[in-house]
Each structure stands twice: as structure tokens, then as C-alpha cells.
mmCIF file of C-alpha atoms and ligand atoms in Angstrom:
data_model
loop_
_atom_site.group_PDB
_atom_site.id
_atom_site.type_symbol
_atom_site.label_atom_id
_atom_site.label_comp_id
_atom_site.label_asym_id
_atom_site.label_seq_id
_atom_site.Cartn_x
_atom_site.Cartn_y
_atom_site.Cartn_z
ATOM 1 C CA UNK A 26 51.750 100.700 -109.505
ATOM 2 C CA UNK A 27 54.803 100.740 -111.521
ATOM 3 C CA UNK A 28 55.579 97.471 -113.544
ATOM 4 C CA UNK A 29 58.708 96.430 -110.404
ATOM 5 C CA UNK A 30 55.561 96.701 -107.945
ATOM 6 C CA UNK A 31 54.124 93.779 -110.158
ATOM 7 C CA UNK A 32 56.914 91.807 -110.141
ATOM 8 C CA UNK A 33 56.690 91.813 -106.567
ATOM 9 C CA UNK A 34 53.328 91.183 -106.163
ATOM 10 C CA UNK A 35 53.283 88.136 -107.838
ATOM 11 C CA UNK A 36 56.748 86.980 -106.107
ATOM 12 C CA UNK A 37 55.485 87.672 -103.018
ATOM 13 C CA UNK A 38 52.320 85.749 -103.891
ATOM 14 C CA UNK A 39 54.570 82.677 -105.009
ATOM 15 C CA UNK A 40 56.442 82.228 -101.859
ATOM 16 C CA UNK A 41 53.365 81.836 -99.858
ATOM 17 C CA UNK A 42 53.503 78.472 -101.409
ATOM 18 C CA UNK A 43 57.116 77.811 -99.682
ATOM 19 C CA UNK A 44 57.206 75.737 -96.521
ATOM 20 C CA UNK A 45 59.938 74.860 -94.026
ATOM 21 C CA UNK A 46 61.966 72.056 -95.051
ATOM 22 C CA UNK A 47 61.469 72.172 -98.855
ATOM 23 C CA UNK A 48 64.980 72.298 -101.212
ATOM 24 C CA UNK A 49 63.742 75.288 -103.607
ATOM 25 C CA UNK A 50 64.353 76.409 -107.213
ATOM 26 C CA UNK A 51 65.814 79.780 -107.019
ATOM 27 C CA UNK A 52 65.279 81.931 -110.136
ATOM 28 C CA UNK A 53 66.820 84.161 -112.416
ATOM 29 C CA UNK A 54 65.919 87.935 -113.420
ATOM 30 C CA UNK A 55 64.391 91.093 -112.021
ATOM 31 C CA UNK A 56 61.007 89.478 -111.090
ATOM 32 C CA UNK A 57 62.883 86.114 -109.716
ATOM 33 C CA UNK A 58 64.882 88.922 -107.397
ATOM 34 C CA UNK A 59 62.040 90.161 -105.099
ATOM 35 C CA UNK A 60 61.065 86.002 -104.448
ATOM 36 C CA UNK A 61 65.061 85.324 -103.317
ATOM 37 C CA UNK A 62 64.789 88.511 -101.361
ATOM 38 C CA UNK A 63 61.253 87.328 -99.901
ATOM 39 C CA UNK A 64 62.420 84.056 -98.879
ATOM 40 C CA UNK A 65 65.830 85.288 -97.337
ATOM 41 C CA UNK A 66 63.499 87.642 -95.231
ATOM 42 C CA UNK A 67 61.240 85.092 -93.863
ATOM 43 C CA UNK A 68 64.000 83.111 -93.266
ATOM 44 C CA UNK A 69 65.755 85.800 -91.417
ATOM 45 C CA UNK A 70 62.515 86.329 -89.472
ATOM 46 C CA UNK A 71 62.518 82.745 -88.435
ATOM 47 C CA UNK A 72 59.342 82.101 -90.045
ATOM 48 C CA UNK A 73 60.538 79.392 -93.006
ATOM 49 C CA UNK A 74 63.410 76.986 -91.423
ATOM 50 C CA UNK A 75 65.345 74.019 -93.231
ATOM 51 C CA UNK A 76 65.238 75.961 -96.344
ATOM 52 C CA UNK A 77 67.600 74.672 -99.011
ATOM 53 C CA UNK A 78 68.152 76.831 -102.343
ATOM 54 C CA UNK A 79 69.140 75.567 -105.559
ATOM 55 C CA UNK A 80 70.548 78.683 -107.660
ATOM 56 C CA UNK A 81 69.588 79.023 -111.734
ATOM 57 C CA UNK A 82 72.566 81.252 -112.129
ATOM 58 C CA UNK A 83 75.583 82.995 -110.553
ATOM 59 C CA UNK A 84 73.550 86.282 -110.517
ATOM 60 C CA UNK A 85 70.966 84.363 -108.011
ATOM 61 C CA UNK A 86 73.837 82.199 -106.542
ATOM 62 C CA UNK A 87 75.404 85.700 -105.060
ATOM 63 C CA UNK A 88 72.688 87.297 -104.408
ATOM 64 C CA UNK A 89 71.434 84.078 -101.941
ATOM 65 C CA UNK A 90 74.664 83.927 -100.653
ATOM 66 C CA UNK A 91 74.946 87.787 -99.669
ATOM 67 C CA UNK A 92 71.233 87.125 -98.037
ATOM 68 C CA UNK A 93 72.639 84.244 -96.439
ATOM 69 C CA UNK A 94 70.696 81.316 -97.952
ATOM 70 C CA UNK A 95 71.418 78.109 -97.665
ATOM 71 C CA UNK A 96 72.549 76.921 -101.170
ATOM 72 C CA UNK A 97 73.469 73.302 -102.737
ATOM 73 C CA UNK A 98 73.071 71.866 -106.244
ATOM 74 C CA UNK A 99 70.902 69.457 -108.309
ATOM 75 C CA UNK A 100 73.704 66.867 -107.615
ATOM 76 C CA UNK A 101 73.159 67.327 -103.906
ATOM 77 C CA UNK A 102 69.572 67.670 -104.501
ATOM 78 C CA UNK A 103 68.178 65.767 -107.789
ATOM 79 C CA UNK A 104 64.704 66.550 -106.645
ATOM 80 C CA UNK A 105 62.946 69.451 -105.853
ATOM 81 C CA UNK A 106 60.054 70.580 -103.865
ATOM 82 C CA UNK A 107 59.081 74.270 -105.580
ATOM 83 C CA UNK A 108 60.905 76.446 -108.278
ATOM 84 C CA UNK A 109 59.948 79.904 -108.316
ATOM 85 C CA UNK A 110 60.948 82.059 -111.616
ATOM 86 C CA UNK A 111 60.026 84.585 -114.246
ATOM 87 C CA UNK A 112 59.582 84.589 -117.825
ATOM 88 C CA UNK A 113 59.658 86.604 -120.961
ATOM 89 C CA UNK A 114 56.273 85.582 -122.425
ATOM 90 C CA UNK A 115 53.793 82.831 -121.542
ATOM 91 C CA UNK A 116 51.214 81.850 -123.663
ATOM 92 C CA UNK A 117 47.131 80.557 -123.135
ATOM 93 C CA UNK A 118 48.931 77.186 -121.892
ATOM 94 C CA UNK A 119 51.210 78.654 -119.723
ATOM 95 C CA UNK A 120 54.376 77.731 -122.569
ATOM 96 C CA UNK A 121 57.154 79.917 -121.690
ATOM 97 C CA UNK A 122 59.663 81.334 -123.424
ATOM 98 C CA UNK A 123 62.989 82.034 -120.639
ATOM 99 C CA UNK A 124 66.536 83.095 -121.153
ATOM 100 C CA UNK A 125 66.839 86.764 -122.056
ATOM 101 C CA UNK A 126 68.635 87.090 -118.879
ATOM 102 C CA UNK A 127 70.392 84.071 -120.546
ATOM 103 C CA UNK A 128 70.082 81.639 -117.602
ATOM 104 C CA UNK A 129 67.629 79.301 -119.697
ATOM 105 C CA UNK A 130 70.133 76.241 -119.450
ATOM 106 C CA UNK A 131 70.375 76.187 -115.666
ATOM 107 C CA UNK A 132 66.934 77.273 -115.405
ATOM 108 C CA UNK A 133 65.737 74.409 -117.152
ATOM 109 C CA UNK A 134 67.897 71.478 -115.721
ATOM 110 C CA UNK A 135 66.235 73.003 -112.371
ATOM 111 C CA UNK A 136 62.594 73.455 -113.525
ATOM 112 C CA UNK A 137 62.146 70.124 -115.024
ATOM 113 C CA UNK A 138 63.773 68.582 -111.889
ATOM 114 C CA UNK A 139 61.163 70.452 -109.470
ATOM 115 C CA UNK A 140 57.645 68.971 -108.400
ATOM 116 C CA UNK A 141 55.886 72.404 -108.685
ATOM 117 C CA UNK A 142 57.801 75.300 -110.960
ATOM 118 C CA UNK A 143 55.415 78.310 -110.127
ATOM 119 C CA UNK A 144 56.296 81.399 -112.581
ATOM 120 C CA UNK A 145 56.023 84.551 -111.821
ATOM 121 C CA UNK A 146 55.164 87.666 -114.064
ATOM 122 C CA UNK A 147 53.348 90.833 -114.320
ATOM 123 C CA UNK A 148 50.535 90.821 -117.173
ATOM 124 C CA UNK A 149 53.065 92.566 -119.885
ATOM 125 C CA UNK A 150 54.658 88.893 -120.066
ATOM 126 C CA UNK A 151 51.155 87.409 -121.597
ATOM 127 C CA UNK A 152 51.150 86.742 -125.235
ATOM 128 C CA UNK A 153 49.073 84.844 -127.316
ATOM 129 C CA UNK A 154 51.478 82.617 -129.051
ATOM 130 C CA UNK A 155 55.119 82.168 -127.576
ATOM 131 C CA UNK A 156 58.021 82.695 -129.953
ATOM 132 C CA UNK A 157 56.475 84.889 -132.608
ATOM 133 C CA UNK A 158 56.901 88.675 -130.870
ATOM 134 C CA UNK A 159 59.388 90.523 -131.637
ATOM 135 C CA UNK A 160 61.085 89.647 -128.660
ATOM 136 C CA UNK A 161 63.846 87.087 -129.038
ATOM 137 C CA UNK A 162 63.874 83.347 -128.486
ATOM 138 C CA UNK A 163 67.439 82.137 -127.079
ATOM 139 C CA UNK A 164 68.928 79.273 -127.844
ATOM 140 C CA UNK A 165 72.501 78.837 -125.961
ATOM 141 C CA UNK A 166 75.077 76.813 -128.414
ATOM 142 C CA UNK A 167 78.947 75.967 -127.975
ATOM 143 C CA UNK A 168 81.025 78.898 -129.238
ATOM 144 C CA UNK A 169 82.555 76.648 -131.663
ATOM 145 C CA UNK A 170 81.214 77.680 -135.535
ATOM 146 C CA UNK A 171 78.635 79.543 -133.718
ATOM 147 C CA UNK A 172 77.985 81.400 -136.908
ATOM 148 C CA UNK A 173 77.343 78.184 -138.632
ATOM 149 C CA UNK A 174 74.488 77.207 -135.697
ATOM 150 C CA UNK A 175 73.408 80.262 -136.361
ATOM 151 C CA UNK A 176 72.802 79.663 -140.090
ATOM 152 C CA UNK A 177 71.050 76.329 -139.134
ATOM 153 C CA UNK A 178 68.631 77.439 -137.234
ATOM 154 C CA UNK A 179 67.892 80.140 -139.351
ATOM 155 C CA UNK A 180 67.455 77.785 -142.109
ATOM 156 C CA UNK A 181 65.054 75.771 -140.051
ATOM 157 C CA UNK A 182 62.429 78.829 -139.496
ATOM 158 C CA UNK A 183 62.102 79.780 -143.087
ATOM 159 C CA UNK A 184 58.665 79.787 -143.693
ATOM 160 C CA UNK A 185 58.707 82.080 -139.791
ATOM 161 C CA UNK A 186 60.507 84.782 -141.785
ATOM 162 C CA UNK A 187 63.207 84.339 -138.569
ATOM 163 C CA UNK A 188 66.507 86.162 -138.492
ATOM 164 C CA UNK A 189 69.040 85.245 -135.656
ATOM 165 C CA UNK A 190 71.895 87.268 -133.886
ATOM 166 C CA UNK A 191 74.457 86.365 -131.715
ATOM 167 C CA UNK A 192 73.741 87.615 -128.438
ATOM 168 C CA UNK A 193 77.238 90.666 -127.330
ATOM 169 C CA UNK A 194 78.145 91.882 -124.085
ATOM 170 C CA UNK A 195 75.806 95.249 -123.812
ATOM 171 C CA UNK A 196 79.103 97.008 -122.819
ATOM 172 C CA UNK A 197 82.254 96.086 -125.205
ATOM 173 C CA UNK A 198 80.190 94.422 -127.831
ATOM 174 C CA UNK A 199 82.202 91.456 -127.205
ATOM 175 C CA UNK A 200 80.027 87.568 -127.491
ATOM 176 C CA UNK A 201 78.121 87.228 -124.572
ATOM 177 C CA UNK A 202 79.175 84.311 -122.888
ATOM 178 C CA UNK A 203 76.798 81.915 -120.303
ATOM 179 C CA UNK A 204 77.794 80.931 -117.189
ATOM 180 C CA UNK A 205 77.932 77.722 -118.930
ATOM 181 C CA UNK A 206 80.840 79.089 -121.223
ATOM 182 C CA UNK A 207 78.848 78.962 -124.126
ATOM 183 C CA UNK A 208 77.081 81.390 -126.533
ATOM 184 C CA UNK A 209 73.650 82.283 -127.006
ATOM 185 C CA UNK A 210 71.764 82.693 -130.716
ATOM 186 C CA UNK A 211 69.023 85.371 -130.273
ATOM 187 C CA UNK A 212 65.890 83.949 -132.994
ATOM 188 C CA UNK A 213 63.167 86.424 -134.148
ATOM 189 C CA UNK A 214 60.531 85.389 -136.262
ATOM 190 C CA UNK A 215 57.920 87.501 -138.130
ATOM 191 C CA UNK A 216 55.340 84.871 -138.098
ATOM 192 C CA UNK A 217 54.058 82.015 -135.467
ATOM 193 C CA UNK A 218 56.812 78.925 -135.582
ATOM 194 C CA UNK A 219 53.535 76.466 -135.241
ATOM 195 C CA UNK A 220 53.785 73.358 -133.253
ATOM 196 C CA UNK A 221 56.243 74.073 -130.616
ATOM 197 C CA UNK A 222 57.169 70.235 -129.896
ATOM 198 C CA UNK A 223 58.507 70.339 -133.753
ATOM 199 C CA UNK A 224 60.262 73.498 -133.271
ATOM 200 C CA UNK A 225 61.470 72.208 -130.145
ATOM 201 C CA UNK A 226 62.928 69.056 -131.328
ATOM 202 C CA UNK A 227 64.399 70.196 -134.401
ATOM 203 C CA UNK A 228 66.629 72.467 -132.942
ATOM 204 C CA UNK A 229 67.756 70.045 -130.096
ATOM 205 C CA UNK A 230 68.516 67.886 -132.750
ATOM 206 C CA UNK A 231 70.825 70.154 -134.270
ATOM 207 C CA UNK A 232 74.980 69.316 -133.391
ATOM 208 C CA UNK A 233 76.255 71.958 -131.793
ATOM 209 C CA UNK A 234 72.959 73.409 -129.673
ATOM 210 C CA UNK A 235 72.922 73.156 -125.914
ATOM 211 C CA UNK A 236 69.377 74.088 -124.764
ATOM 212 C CA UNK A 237 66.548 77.042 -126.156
ATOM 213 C CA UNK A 238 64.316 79.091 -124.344
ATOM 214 C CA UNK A 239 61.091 77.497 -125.132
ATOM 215 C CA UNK A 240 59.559 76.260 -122.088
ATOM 216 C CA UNK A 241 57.367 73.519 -122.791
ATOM 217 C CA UNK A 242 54.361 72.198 -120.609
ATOM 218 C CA UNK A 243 57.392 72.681 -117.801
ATOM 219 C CA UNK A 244 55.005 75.784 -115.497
ATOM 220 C CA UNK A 245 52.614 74.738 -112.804
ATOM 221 C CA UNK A 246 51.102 77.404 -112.427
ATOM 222 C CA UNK A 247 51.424 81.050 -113.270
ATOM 223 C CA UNK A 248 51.072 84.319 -111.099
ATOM 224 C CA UNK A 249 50.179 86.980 -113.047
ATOM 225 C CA UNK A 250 50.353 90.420 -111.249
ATOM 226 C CA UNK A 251 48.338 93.230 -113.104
ATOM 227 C CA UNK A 252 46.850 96.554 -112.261
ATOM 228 C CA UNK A 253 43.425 95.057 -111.886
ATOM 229 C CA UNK A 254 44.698 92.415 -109.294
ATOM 230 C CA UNK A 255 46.426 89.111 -109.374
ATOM 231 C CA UNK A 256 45.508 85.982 -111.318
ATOM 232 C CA UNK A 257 47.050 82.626 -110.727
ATOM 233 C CA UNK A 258 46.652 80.360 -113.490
ATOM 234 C CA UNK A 259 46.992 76.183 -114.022
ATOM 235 C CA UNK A 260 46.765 73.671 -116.164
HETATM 236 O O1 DER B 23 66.207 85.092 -118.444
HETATM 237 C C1 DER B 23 65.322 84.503 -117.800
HETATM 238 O O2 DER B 23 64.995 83.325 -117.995
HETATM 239 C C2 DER B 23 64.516 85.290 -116.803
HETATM 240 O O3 DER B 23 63.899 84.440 -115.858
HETATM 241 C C3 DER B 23 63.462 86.017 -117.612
HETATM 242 O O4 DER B 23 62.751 85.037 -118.307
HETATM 243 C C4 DER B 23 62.543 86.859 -116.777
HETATM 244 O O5 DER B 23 63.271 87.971 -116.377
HETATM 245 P P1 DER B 23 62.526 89.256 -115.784
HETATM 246 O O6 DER B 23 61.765 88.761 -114.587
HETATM 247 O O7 DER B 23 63.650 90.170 -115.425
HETATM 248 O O8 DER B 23 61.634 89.801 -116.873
#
């Protein structure tokens, strides 16, 4: 089973949880991919009907359109029945962190407008505290004095030993740029940020920050596809 079989085992498992009618959370990323594709195919098949997506990104929004979903928007839809997406880590109470496919802002407006946000990930995604791999922890801000955003939120992660880069185009090494128009601050830290509500609040309440990756209490439940089986866990 490669790690891509994973990611569609537990997307597959996920949209067994979609019914006909409900206005759905479509995700973002490679695992988020095989659920749009699932749901476009039981669609096709006539199985689900009166399906409604709600697109966390361009990426998803073309790839729903080009499997002929039916899309709208939180403003059409403010509420929503089931959000289905993946995540770079989740902790032992299914905390997320989200956003190194740099969707987290959209993601998030949808998530924490959905009655059920069911994430899906294969076991390499399970960590024991969120934000203190070496993986990165996004935060999107406006491009303006990025570098000084940057500098305050290094300054607020001291004691974490955290560094933070701005996040460039893979290609031309240009700022990468979110569908938002903004920029995104990639934070490492050496050692566990502690309480994640602080962490949480004290970058939000910096000027200047949109949105970080840090999902909060925000997951339902979690799929977790490994190569012993699949777990689903709750709250
Ligand atoms: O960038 C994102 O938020 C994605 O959902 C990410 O968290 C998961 O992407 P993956 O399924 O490609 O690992």
C-alpha cells in the first residue's frame, strides 16, 4: 500500500458519511483530491443527488468544476452539512495543523462554518504535539511589511527556539502568494509552543496577520488510514 492508497482509503471512508441533499465542504490537498473525485463519481453514478460543494481553494474549485460539481459559496450557503479535508499533523485531540498547501484561510472560514468537518489522513499525519515538528506552521499575513510580521511572530516563540520564512513560489523563487492575495510566514519551532489557545490568540492579535494553520478543537472526527487498517477517531 503506498502512502496515495491511504489517502484514499480514508477519503473514500469519509464520503460514506455524505448524503443527498447536503451543501459540502470541499477540501484542499492530495488526500482532499481522491474525496472531490469520490463524490463527483457517485454523483455521476446517480447515487448522491442535490449535492452542493463549497470549494476551500481554486485548486478544488477547478477540479469540481472539471468533474462537474455543483459549486456555490459560504455567502450562498452560511451553513454547512459535512466538510471533508486533510491535514499536515493532528495531535491526541484531533488539533490540526492545515495550510502547507496554503489554503488554511478558506479552509477555515469553511470548517468552522460546517456541522461535521471529518479529516482525512493516512497515519504519517499523527503527531504527538501539533506545531513543534519540524514541519512548518503557516500563518497567511498581508504582503505589506511582511518581513516585519515575520519578526513579530518570531519574537513571540522565543522560548520555542522558532525561526520563520516567508513562504516562495517553488519555481521562480518569487513570494508565494494565496488565493487570498496575501503572503504566508512559514514558523518552525525546536520545542513544543505549549498552550495552543495562547499561541493561537497571540498571533491573531498581531496587526497585520490574517489567519494560521493551527486548527483548534475545529475536527469531528478523524480517519486515519494505516497499513494495519483504518481508525476513525472523535472527541
Ligand atoms: O494545505 C492544507 O491545508 C491541506 O489540506 C493539507 O493540510 C493536507 O494536504 P495533503 O492531504 O496533501 O497532505
Amino acid at each position: 500500500l503506498t502512502q496515495d492508497d491511504l489517502k484514499k482509503i480514508a477519503a473514500y471512508k469519509a464520503v460514506e458519511h455524505v448524503k443527498s441533499g447536503m451543501v459540502l465542504g470541499l477540501g484542499t490537498g492530495s488526500t482532499a483530491k481522491h474525496a472531490v473525485d469520490r463524490i463527483a463519481h457517485l454523483i455521476q453514478q446517480g447515487t448522491l443527488k442535490d449535492i452542493i460543494g463549497i470549494p476551500t481553494s481554486t485548486q478544488t474549485h477547478e477540479q469540481a468544476l472539471s468533474l462537474n460539481i455543483p459549486l456555490s459559496d459560504l455567502d450562498s450557503h452560511p451553513v454547512i452539512d459535512l466538510a471533508i479535508d486533510g491535514a499536515d499533523e493532528v495531535d491526541p485531540e484531533l488539533n490540526l495543523v492545515k495550510g502547507r498547501g496554503g489554503s488554511l484561510l478558506r479552509e477555515k472560514m469553511i470548517e468552522s462554518a460546517s456541522k461535521k468537518f471529518i479529516v482525512i489522513v493516512d497515519e504519517s499525519k499523527m503527531v504527538k504535539h501539533i506545531g513543534a515538528s519540524r514541519l512548518a506552521m503557516p500563518v497567511e499575513v498581508i504582503p505589506f511589511c511582511w518581513n516585519h510580521s515575520l519578526r513579530r511572530l518570531v519574537d513571540l516563540f522565543t522560548d520555542s527556539g522558532c525561526v520563520g520564512e516567508l513562504r516562495k513560489c517553488a519555481g521562480n523563487g518569487e513570494a508565494y502568494v494565496t488565493d487570498n492575495g496575501n503572503y504566508i510566514i512559514d514558523l518552525y519551532f525546536e520545542r513544543d509552543i505549549g498552550d495552543l489557545n495562547e499561541a493561537s490568540d497571540a498571533i491573531l492579535r498581531l496587526p497585520g496577520i490574517v489567519e494560521h494553520g493551527m486548527f483548534i478543537g475545529l475536527a469531528s472526527s478523524v480517519i486515519v488510514a494505516g497499513v494495519d487498517g483504518v481508525t476513525v477517531k472523535t472527541k
